[in-house]
């Protein structure tokens, strides 16, 4: 199985890679004047290109779990899940 860790904090990426992640991705910074949705689409495209993720088939991401709750992370998660894949939003009360 492939487990992709995504975070903006390198130490969290390192932890994930030592724990269970097989791949990692640090999203880019926002471009000046970029909308949240445009950023999410750009970051998702970069992740797919860097890691060879496809929208269908065995190189697609079957399951995306987001524990951040951040709007751009939710959007990015939906954009990277493969067609017919599952997106799960985890939060604590």
PDB file of N, CA and C in Angstrom:
ATOM      1  N   UNK A   1       0.843  -1.184   0.000  1.00  0.00           N
ATOM      2  CA  UNK A   1       0.000   0.000   0.000  1.00  0.00           C
ATOM      3  C   UNK A   1       0.882   1.238   0.000  1.00  0.00           C
ATOM      4  N   UNK A   2       0.335   2.277  -0.522  1.00  0.00           N
ATOM      5  CA  UNK A   2       1.041   3.557  -0.578  1.00  0.00           C
ATOM      6  C   UNK A   2       0.387   4.510   0.404  1.00  0.00           C
ATOM      7  N   UNK A   3       1.204   5.127   1.254  1.00  0.00           N
ATOM      8  CA  UNK A   3       0.711   6.101   2.220  1.00  0.00           C
ATOM      9  C   UNK A   3       1.473   7.396   1.980  1.00  0.00           C
ATOM     10  N   UNK A   4       0.741   8.445   1.613  1.00  0.00           N
ATOM     11  CA  UNK A   4       1.346   9.736   1.309  1.00  0.00           C
ATOM     12  C   UNK A   4       1.075  10.693   2.462  1.00  0.00           C
ATOM     13  N   UNK A   5       2.128  11.198   3.084  1.00  0.00           N
ATOM     14  CA  UNK A   5       2.001  12.196   4.145  1.00  0.00           C
ATOM     15  C   UNK A   5       2.121  13.578   3.522  1.00  0.00           C
ATOM     16  N   UNK A   6       1.204  14.471   3.896  1.00  0.00           N
ATOM     17  CA  UNK A   6       1.225  15.838   3.388  1.00  0.00           C
ATOM     18  C   UNK A   6       1.198  16.771   4.584  1.00  0.00           C
ATOM     19  N   UNK A   7       2.144  17.680   4.650  1.00  0.00           N
ATOM     20  CA  UNK A   7       2.191  18.659   5.743  1.00  0.00           C
ATOM     21  C   UNK A   7       3.103  19.795   5.321  1.00  0.00           C
ATOM     22  N   UNK A   8       2.975  20.924   6.005  1.00  0.00           N
ATOM     23  CA  UNK A   8       3.853  22.065   5.730  1.00  0.00           C
ATOM     24  C   UNK A   8       5.027  22.106   6.707  1.00  0.00           C
ATOM     25  N   UNK A   9       5.012  21.222   7.711  1.00  0.00           N
ATOM     26  CA  UNK A   9       6.065  21.190   8.723  1.00  0.00           C
ATOM     27  C   UNK A   9       6.976  19.986   8.445  1.00  0.00           C
ATOM     28  N   UNK A  10       8.228  20.237   8.076  1.00  0.00           N
ATOM     29  CA  UNK A  10       9.137  19.136   7.731  1.00  0.00           C
ATOM     30  C   UNK A  10       9.299  18.084   8.837  1.00  0.00           C
ATOM     31  N   UNK A  11       9.299  18.480  10.096  1.00  0.00           N
ATOM     32  CA  UNK A  11       9.464  17.496  11.171  1.00  0.00           C
ATOM     33  C   UNK A  11       8.283  16.529  11.232  1.00  0.00           C
ATOM     34  N   UNK A  12       7.102  16.991  10.890  1.00  0.00           N
ATOM     35  CA  UNK A  12       5.933  16.099  10.851  1.00  0.00           C
ATOM     36  C   UNK A  12       6.041  15.121   9.684  1.00  0.00           C
ATOM     37  N   UNK A  13       6.559  15.603   8.567  1.00  0.00           N
ATOM     38  CA  UNK A  13       6.787  14.725   7.411  1.00  0.00           C
ATOM     39  C   UNK A  13       7.794  13.652   7.785  1.00  0.00           C
ATOM     40  N   UNK A  14       8.875  14.049   8.439  1.00  0.00           N
ATOM     41  CA  UNK A  14       9.910  13.095   8.851  1.00  0.00           C
ATOM     42  C   UNK A  14       9.334  12.046   9.796  1.00  0.00           C
ATOM     43  N   UNK A  15       8.512  12.476  10.750  1.00  0.00           N
ATOM     44  CA  UNK A  15       7.867  11.532  11.659  1.00  0.00           C
ATOM     45  C   UNK A  15       7.018  10.541  10.880  1.00  0.00           C
ATOM     46  N   UNK A  16       6.199  11.050   9.965  1.00  0.00           N
ATOM     47  CA  UNK A  16       5.314  10.181   9.178  1.00  0.00           C
ATOM     48  C   UNK A  16       6.109   9.176   8.355  1.00  0.00           C
ATOM     49  N   UNK A  17       7.207   9.620   7.764  1.00  0.00           N
ATOM     50  CA  UNK A  17       8.040   8.720   6.963  1.00  0.00           C
ATOM     51  C   UNK A  17       8.688   7.638   7.820  1.00  0.00           C
ATOM     52  N   UNK A  18       9.019   7.963   9.049  1.00  0.00           N
ATOM     53  CA  UNK A  18       9.598   6.968   9.961  1.00  0.00           C
ATOM     54  C   UNK A  18       8.544   6.055  10.564  1.00  0.00           C
ATOM     55  N   UNK A  19       7.293   6.480  10.536  1.00  0.00           N
ATOM     56  CA  UNK A  19       6.216   5.705  11.147  1.00  0.00           C
ATOM     57  C   UNK A  19       5.531   4.788  10.141  1.00  0.00           C
ATOM     58  N   UNK A  20       4.960   5.328   9.084  1.00  0.00           N
ATOM     59  CA  UNK A  20       4.202   4.488   8.154  1.00  0.00           C
ATOM     60  C   UNK A  20       4.156   5.014   6.720  1.00  0.00           C
ATOM     61  N   UNK A  21       4.421   6.286   6.519  1.00  0.00           N
ATOM     62  CA  UNK A  21       4.296   6.863   5.179  1.00  0.00           C
ATOM     63  C   UNK A  21       5.352   6.310   4.239  1.00  0.00           C
ATOM     64  N   UNK A  22       4.945   6.101   2.997  1.00  0.00           N
ATOM     65  CA  UNK A  22       5.872   5.651   1.967  1.00  0.00           C
ATOM     66  C   UNK A  22       6.325   6.802   1.088  1.00  0.00           C
ATOM     67  N   UNK A  23       5.540   7.889   1.070  1.00  0.00           N
ATOM     68  CA  UNK A  23       5.833   9.067   0.258  1.00  0.00           C
ATOM     69  C   UNK A  23       5.455  10.313   1.051  1.00  0.00           C
ATOM     70  N   UNK A  24       5.989  11.448   0.624  1.00  0.00           N
ATOM     71  CA  UNK A  24       5.625  12.693   1.297  1.00  0.00           C
ATOM     72  C   UNK A  24       5.528  13.828   0.289  1.00  0.00           C
ATOM     73  N   UNK A  25       4.843  14.876   0.711  1.00  0.00           N
ATOM     74  CA  UNK A  25       4.673  16.053  -0.130  1.00  0.00           C
ATOM     75  C   UNK A  25       4.513  17.266   0.771  1.00  0.00           C
ATOM     76  N   UNK A  26       5.325  18.277   0.516  1.00  0.00           N
ATOM     77  CA  UNK A  26       5.185  19.554   1.207  1.00  0.00           C
ATOM     78  C   UNK A  26       4.588  20.527   0.202  1.00  0.00           C
ATOM     79  N   UNK A  27       3.363  21.002   0.461  1.00  0.00           N
ATOM     80  CA  UNK A  27       2.703  21.905  -0.488  1.00  0.00           C
ATOM     81  C   UNK A  27       3.485  23.209  -0.670  1.00  0.00           C
ATOM     82  N   UNK A  28       3.339  23.827  -1.833  1.00  0.00           N
ATOM     83  CA  UNK A  28       4.026  25.098  -2.089  1.00  0.00           C
ATOM     84  C   UNK A  28       3.372  26.232  -1.314  1.00  0.00           C
ATOM     85  N   UNK A  29       4.038  27.366  -1.307  1.00  0.00           N
ATOM     86  CA  UNK A  29       3.461  28.572  -0.705  1.00  0.00           C
ATOM     87  C   UNK A  29       2.397  29.142  -1.640  1.00  0.00           C
ATOM     88  N   UNK A  30       1.497  29.931  -1.068  1.00  0.00           N
ATOM     89  CA  UNK A  30       0.497  30.635  -1.874  1.00  0.00           C
ATOM     90  C   UNK A  30       1.196  31.625  -2.796  1.00  0.00           C
ATOM     91  N   UNK A  31       0.689  31.767  -4.006  1.00  0.00           N
ATOM     92  CA  UNK A  31       1.136  32.828  -4.904  1.00  0.00           C
ATOM     93  C   UNK A  31       0.365  34.088  -4.562  1.00  0.00           C
ATOM     94  N   UNK A  32       0.955  35.247  -4.777  1.00  0.00           N
ATOM     95  CA  UNK A  32       0.290  36.517  -4.492  1.00  0.00           C
ATOM     96  C   UNK A  32      -1.026  36.604  -5.262  1.00  0.00           C
ATOM     97  N   UNK A  33      -2.103  36.911  -4.559  1.00  0.00           N
ATOM     98  CA  UNK A  33      -3.412  37.074  -5.177  1.00  0.00           C
ATOM     99  C   UNK A  33      -4.124  35.786  -5.531  1.00  0.00           C
ATOM    100  N   UNK A  34      -3.534  34.653  -5.214  1.00  0.00           N
ATOM    101  CA  UNK A  34      -4.124  33.359  -5.550  1.00  0.00           C
ATOM    102  C   UNK A  34      -5.316  33.049  -4.635  1.00  0.00           C
ATOM    103  N   UNK A  35      -6.409  32.575  -5.204  1.00  0.00           N
ATOM    104  CA  UNK A  35      -7.558  32.185  -4.396  1.00  0.00           C
ATOM    105  C   UNK A  35      -7.282  30.839  -3.726  1.00  0.00           C
ATOM    106  N   UNK A  36      -8.040  30.540  -2.700  1.00  0.00           N
ATOM    107  CA  UNK A  36      -7.862  29.263  -2.000  1.00  0.00           C
ATOM    108  C   UNK A  36      -8.116  28.078  -2.922  1.00  0.00           C
ATOM    109  N   UNK A  37      -9.145  28.160  -3.732  1.00  0.00           N
ATOM    110  CA  UNK A  37      -9.474  27.043  -4.621  1.00  0.00           C
ATOM    111  C   UNK A  37      -8.397  26.875  -5.700  1.00  0.00           C
ATOM    112  N   UNK A  38      -7.895  27.983  -6.230  1.00  0.00           N
ATOM    113  CA  UNK A  38      -6.826  27.898  -7.232  1.00  0.00           C
ATOM    114  C   UNK A  38      -5.568  27.305  -6.608  1.00  0.00           C
ATOM    115  N   UNK A  39      -5.273  27.696  -5.377  1.00  0.00           N
ATOM    116  CA  UNK A  39      -4.120  27.144  -4.677  1.00  0.00           C
ATOM    117  C   UNK A  39      -4.283  25.639  -4.482  1.00  0.00           C
ATOM    118  N   UNK A  40      -5.465  25.232  -4.026  1.00  0.00           N
ATOM    119  CA  UNK A  40      -5.721  23.806  -3.789  1.00  0.00           C
ATOM    120  C   UNK A  40      -5.553  22.989  -5.060  1.00  0.00           C
ATOM    121  N   UNK A  41      -6.053  23.510  -6.168  1.00  0.00           N
ATOM    122  CA  UNK A  41      -5.918  22.826  -7.450  1.00  0.00           C
ATOM    123  C   UNK A  41      -4.454  22.742  -7.874  1.00  0.00           C
ATOM    124  N   UNK A  42      -3.721  23.828  -7.688  1.00  0.00           N
ATOM    125  CA  UNK A  42      -2.298  23.846  -8.070  1.00  0.00           C
ATOM    126  C   UNK A  42      -1.501  22.876  -7.202  1.00  0.00           C
ATOM    127  N   UNK A  43      -1.748  22.888  -5.898  1.00  0.00           N
ATOM    128  CA  UNK A  43      -1.028  21.991  -4.991  1.00  0.00           C
ATOM    129  C   UNK A  43      -1.350  20.528  -5.309  1.00  0.00           C
ATOM    130  N   UNK A  44      -2.616  20.237  -5.601  1.00  0.00           N
ATOM    131  CA  UNK A  44      -3.014  18.870  -5.947  1.00  0.00           C
ATOM    132  C   UNK A  44      -2.327  18.424  -7.237  1.00  0.00           C
ATOM    133  N   UNK A  45      -2.260  19.292  -8.210  1.00  0.00           N
ATOM    134  CA  UNK A  45      -1.600  18.973  -9.469  1.00  0.00           C
ATOM    135  C   UNK A  45      -0.111  18.705  -9.251  1.00  0.00           C
ATOM    136  N   UNK A  46       0.529  19.521  -8.419  1.00  0.00           N
ATOM    137  CA  UNK A  46       1.946  19.316  -8.122  1.00  0.00           C
ATOM    138  C   UNK A  46       2.182  17.984  -7.416  1.00  0.00           C
ATOM    139  N   UNK A  47       1.311  17.638  -6.464  1.00  0.00           N
ATOM    140  CA  UNK A  47       1.433  16.361  -5.767  1.00  0.00           C
ATOM    141  C   UNK A  47       1.318  15.212  -6.759  1.00  0.00           C
ATOM    142  N   UNK A  48       0.320  15.282  -7.618  1.00  0.00           N
ATOM    143  CA  UNK A  48       0.117  14.215  -8.610  1.00  0.00           C
ATOM    144  C   UNK A  48       1.331  14.075  -9.526  1.00  0.00           C
ATOM    145  N   UNK A  49       1.873  15.209  -9.978  1.00  0.00           N
ATOM    146  CA  UNK A  49       3.034  15.170 -10.867  1.00  0.00           C
ATOM    147  C   UNK A  49       4.255  14.609 -10.153  1.00  0.00           C
ATOM    148  N   UNK A  50       4.510  15.089  -8.939  1.00  0.00           N
ATOM    149  CA  UNK A  50       5.705  14.671  -8.194  1.00  0.00           C
ATOM    150  C   UNK A  50       5.666  13.178  -7.856  1.00  0.00           C
ATOM    151  N   UNK A  51       4.499  12.688  -7.486  1.00  0.00           N
ATOM    152  CA  UNK A  51       4.387  11.310  -7.006  1.00  0.00           C
ATOM    153  C   UNK A  51       3.813  10.333  -8.032  1.00  0.00           C
ATOM    154  N   UNK A  52       3.503  10.803  -9.226  1.00  0.00           N
ATOM    155  CA  UNK A  52       2.971   9.916 -10.260  1.00  0.00           C
ATOM    156  C   UNK A  52       1.575   9.410  -9.949  1.00  0.00           C
ATOM    157  N   UNK A  53       0.787  10.240  -9.290  1.00  0.00           N
ATOM    158  CA  UNK A  53      -0.584   9.872  -8.919  1.00  0.00           C
ATOM    159  C   UNK A  53      -1.502  10.145 -10.104  1.00  0.00           C
ATOM    160  N   UNK A  54      -2.363   9.167 -10.401  1.00  0.00           N
ATOM    161  CA  UNK A  54      -3.311   9.319 -11.505  1.00  0.00           C
ATOM    162  C   UNK A  54      -4.742   9.408 -10.970  1.00  0.00           C
ATOM    163  N   UNK A  55      -5.647   9.831 -11.831  1.00  0.00           N
ATOM    164  CA  UNK A  55      -7.049   9.957 -11.418  1.00  0.00           C
ATOM    165  C   UNK A  55      -7.786   8.629 -11.468  1.00  0.00           C
ATOM    166  N   UNK A  56      -7.231   7.658 -12.147  1.00  0.00           N
ATOM    167  CA  UNK A  56      -7.836   6.327 -12.271  1.00  0.00           C
ATOM    168  C   UNK A  56      -6.733   5.282 -12.205  1.00  0.00           C
ATOM    169  N   UNK A  57      -7.129   4.057 -11.945  1.00  0.00           N
ATOM    170  CA  UNK A  57      -6.188   2.948 -12.000  1.00  0.00           C
ATOM    171  C   UNK A  57      -5.356   2.755 -10.750  1.00  0.00           C
ATOM    172  N   UNK A  58      -4.371   1.872 -10.847  1.00  0.00           N
ATOM    173  CA  UNK A  58      -3.592   1.473  -9.672  1.00  0.00           C
ATOM    174  C   UNK A  58      -2.698   2.575  -9.102  1.00  0.00           C
ATOM    175  N   UNK A  59      -2.425   3.629  -9.850  1.00  0.00           N
ATOM    176  CA  UNK A  59      -1.615   4.728  -9.333  1.00  0.00           C
ATOM    177  C   UNK A  59      -2.450   5.856  -8.739  1.00  0.00           C
ATOM    178  N   UNK A  60      -3.761   5.629  -8.625  1.00  0.00           N
ATOM    179  CA  UNK A  60      -4.639   6.607  -8.004  1.00  0.00           C
ATOM    180  C   UNK A  60      -4.675   6.406  -6.494  1.00  0.00           C
ATOM    181  N   UNK A  61      -5.122   7.414  -5.794  1.00  0.00           N
ATOM    182  CA  UNK A  61      -5.243   7.333  -4.337  1.00  0.00           C
ATOM    183  C   UNK A  61      -6.663   6.902  -3.978  1.00  0.00           C
ATOM    184  N   UNK A  62      -6.790   5.690  -3.462  1.00  0.00           N
ATOM    185  CA  UNK A  62      -8.096   5.128  -3.125  1.00  0.00           C
ATOM    186  C   UNK A  62      -8.759   5.834  -1.949  1.00  0.00           C
ATOM    187  N   UNK A  63      -7.947   6.261  -1.000  1.00  0.00           N
ATOM    188  CA  UNK A  63      -8.464   6.835   0.244  1.00  0.00           C
ATOM    189  C   UNK A  63      -7.638   8.044   0.631  1.00  0.00           C
ATOM    190  N   UNK A  64      -8.313   9.147   0.929  1.00  0.00           N
ATOM    191  CA  UNK A  64      -7.660  10.351   1.433  1.00  0.00           C
ATOM    192  C   UNK A  64      -8.280  10.651   2.790  1.00  0.00           C
ATOM    193  N   UNK A  65      -7.424  10.793   3.806  1.00  0.00           N
ATOM    194  CA  UNK A  65      -7.884  11.145   5.151  1.00  0.00           C
ATOM    195  C   UNK A  65      -7.294  12.499   5.497  1.00  0.00           C
ATOM    196  N   UNK A  66      -8.151  13.462   5.783  1.00  0.00           N
ATOM    197  CA  UNK A  66      -7.706  14.798   6.162  1.00  0.00           C
ATOM    198  C   UNK A  66      -8.018  15.021   7.632  1.00  0.00           C
ATOM    199  N   UNK A  67      -6.999  15.346   8.405  1.00  0.00           N
ATOM    200  CA  UNK A  67      -7.187  15.608   9.830  1.00  0.00           C
ATOM    201  C   UNK A  67      -6.926  17.066  10.163  1.00  0.00           C
ATOM    202  N   UNK A  68      -6.730  17.895   9.160  1.00  0.00           N
ATOM    203  CA  UNK A  68      -6.425  19.304   9.416  1.00  0.00           C
ATOM    204  C   UNK A  68      -7.683  20.152   9.555  1.00  0.00           C
ATOM    205  N   UNK A  69      -8.649  19.894   8.693  1.00  0.00           N
ATOM    206  CA  UNK A  69      -9.857  20.710   8.692  1.00  0.00           C
ATOM    207  C   UNK A  69      -9.685  22.036   7.985  1.00  0.00           C
ATOM    208  N   UNK A  70      -8.474  22.334   7.511  1.00  0.00           N
ATOM    209  CA  UNK A  70      -8.226  23.587   6.803  1.00  0.00           C
ATOM    210  C   UNK A  70      -8.878  23.530   5.421  1.00  0.00           C
ATOM    211  N   UNK A  71      -9.509  24.617   5.045  1.00  0.00           N
ATOM    212  CA  UNK A  71     -10.251  24.659   3.781  1.00  0.00           C
ATOM    213  C   UNK A  71      -9.412  24.200   2.597  1.00  0.00           C
ATOM    214  N   UNK A  72      -8.197  24.711   2.464  1.00  0.00           N
ATOM    215  CA  UNK A  72      -7.370  24.336   1.313  1.00  0.00           C
ATOM    216  C   UNK A  72      -6.958  22.869   1.375  1.00  0.00           C
ATOM    217  N   UNK A  73      -6.816  22.323   2.563  1.00  0.00           N
ATOM    218  CA  UNK A  73      -6.464  20.899   2.697  1.00  0.00           C
ATOM    219  C   UNK A  73      -7.636  20.004   2.319  1.00  0.00           C
ATOM    220  N   UNK A  74      -8.828  20.413   2.715  1.00  0.00           N
ATOM    221  CA  UNK A  74     -10.030  19.660   2.354  1.00  0.00           C
ATOM    222  C   UNK A  74     -10.159  19.638   0.832  1.00  0.00           C
ATOM    223  N   UNK A  75     -10.044  20.808   0.216  1.00  0.00           N
ATOM    224  CA  UNK A  75     -10.163  20.891  -1.239  1.00  0.00           C
ATOM    225  C   UNK A  75      -9.088  20.072  -1.929  1.00  0.00           C
ATOM    226  N   UNK A  76      -7.848  20.199  -1.469  1.00  0.00           N
ATOM    227  CA  UNK A  76      -6.743  19.455  -2.074  1.00  0.00           C
ATOM    228  C   UNK A  76      -6.971  17.954  -1.956  1.00  0.00           C
ATOM    229  N   UNK A  77      -7.452  17.505  -0.800  1.00  0.00           N
ATOM    230  CA  UNK A  77      -7.726  16.088  -0.593  1.00  0.00           C
ATOM    231  C   UNK A  77      -8.745  15.551  -1.577  1.00  0.00           C
ATOM    232  N   UNK A  78      -9.766  16.333  -1.816  1.00  0.00           N
ATOM    233  CA  UNK A  78     -10.794  15.920  -2.772  1.00  0.00           C
ATOM    234  C   UNK A  78     -10.211  15.877  -4.189  1.00  0.00           C
ATOM    235  N   UNK A  79      -9.363  16.840  -4.517  1.00  0.00           N
ATOM    236  CA  UNK A  79      -8.757  16.883  -5.854  1.00  0.00           C
ATOM    237  C   UNK A  79      -7.792  15.726  -6.099  1.00  0.00           C
ATOM    238  N   UNK A  80      -7.140  15.202  -5.063  1.00  0.00           N
ATOM    239  CA  UNK A  80      -6.162  14.134  -5.292  1.00  0.00           C
ATOM    240  C   UNK A  80      -6.749  12.730  -5.186  1.00  0.00           C
ATOM    241  N   UNK A  81      -7.923  12.594  -4.580  1.00  0.00           N
ATOM    242  CA  UNK A  81      -8.553  11.266  -4.507  1.00  0.00           C
ATOM    243  C   UNK A  81      -8.919  10.809  -5.916  1.00  0.00           C
ATOM    244  N   UNK A  82      -8.696   9.533  -6.193  1.00  0.00           N
ATOM    245  CA  UNK A  82      -8.993   9.046  -7.538  1.00  0.00           C
ATOM    246  C   UNK A  82     -10.507   8.998  -7.765  1.00  0.00           C
ATOM    247  N   UNK A  83     -10.900   8.926  -9.010  1.00  0.00           N
ATOM    248  CA  UNK A  83     -12.308   8.804  -9.375  1.00  0.00           C
ATOM    249  C   UNK A  83     -12.850   7.543  -8.700  1.00  0.00           C
ATOM    250  N   UNK A  84     -13.910   7.681  -7.931  1.00  0.00           N
ATOM    251  CA  UNK A  84     -14.477   6.557  -7.197  1.00  0.00           C
ATOM    252  C   UNK A  84     -13.790   6.303  -5.865  1.00  0.00           C
ATOM    253  N   UNK A  85     -12.794   7.151  -5.522  1.00  0.00           N
ATOM    254  CA  UNK A  85     -12.085   7.008  -4.256  1.00  0.00           C
ATOM    255  C   UNK A  85     -12.911   7.555  -3.093  1.00  0.00           C
ATOM    256  N   UNK A  86     -12.345   7.464  -1.917  1.00  0.00           N
ATOM    257  CA  UNK A  86     -13.037   7.893  -0.710  1.00  0.00           C
ATOM    258  C   UNK A  86     -12.256   9.018  -0.037  1.00  0.00           C
ATOM    259  N   UNK A  87     -12.973  10.050   0.398  1.00  0.00           N
ATOM    260  CA  UNK A  87     -12.397  11.161   1.152  1.00  0.00           C
ATOM    261  C   UNK A  87     -13.017  11.130   2.541  1.00  0.00           C
ATOM    262  N   UNK A  88     -12.179  11.181   3.577  1.00  0.00           N
ATOM    263  CA  UNK A  88     -12.655  11.156   4.962  1.00  0.00           C
ATOM    264  C   UNK A  88     -12.128  12.388   5.679  1.00  0.00           C
ATOM    265  N   UNK A  89     -13.022  13.120   6.320  1.00  0.00           N
ATOM    266  CA  UNK A  89     -12.659  14.284   7.128  1.00  0.00           C
ATOM    267  C   UNK A  89     -12.699  13.877   8.581  1.00  0.00           C
ATOM    268  N   UNK A  90     -11.560  13.987   9.266  1.00  0.00           N
ATOM    269  CA  UNK A  90     -11.461  13.631  10.664  1.00  0.00           C
ATOM    270  C   UNK A  90     -11.298  14.907  11.469  1.00  0.00           C
ATOM    271  N   UNK A  91     -12.050  15.017  12.547  1.00  0.00           N
ATOM    272  CA  UNK A  91     -11.896  16.189  13.408  1.00  0.00           C
ATOM    273  C   UNK A  91     -12.175  15.792  14.834  1.00  0.00           C
ATOM    274  N   UNK A  92     -11.767  16.631  15.722  1.00  0.00           N
ATOM    275  CA  UNK A  92     -12.100  16.364  17.123  1.00  0.00           C
ATOM    276  C   UNK A  92     -12.992  17.493  17.616  1.00  0.00           C
ATOM    277  N   UNK A  93     -13.823  17.168  18.536  1.00  0.00           N
ATOM    278  CA  UNK A  93     -14.783  18.147  19.047  1.00  0.00           C
ATOM    279  C   UNK A  93     -14.203  18.971  20.144  1.00  0.00           C
TER     280      UNK A  93
END
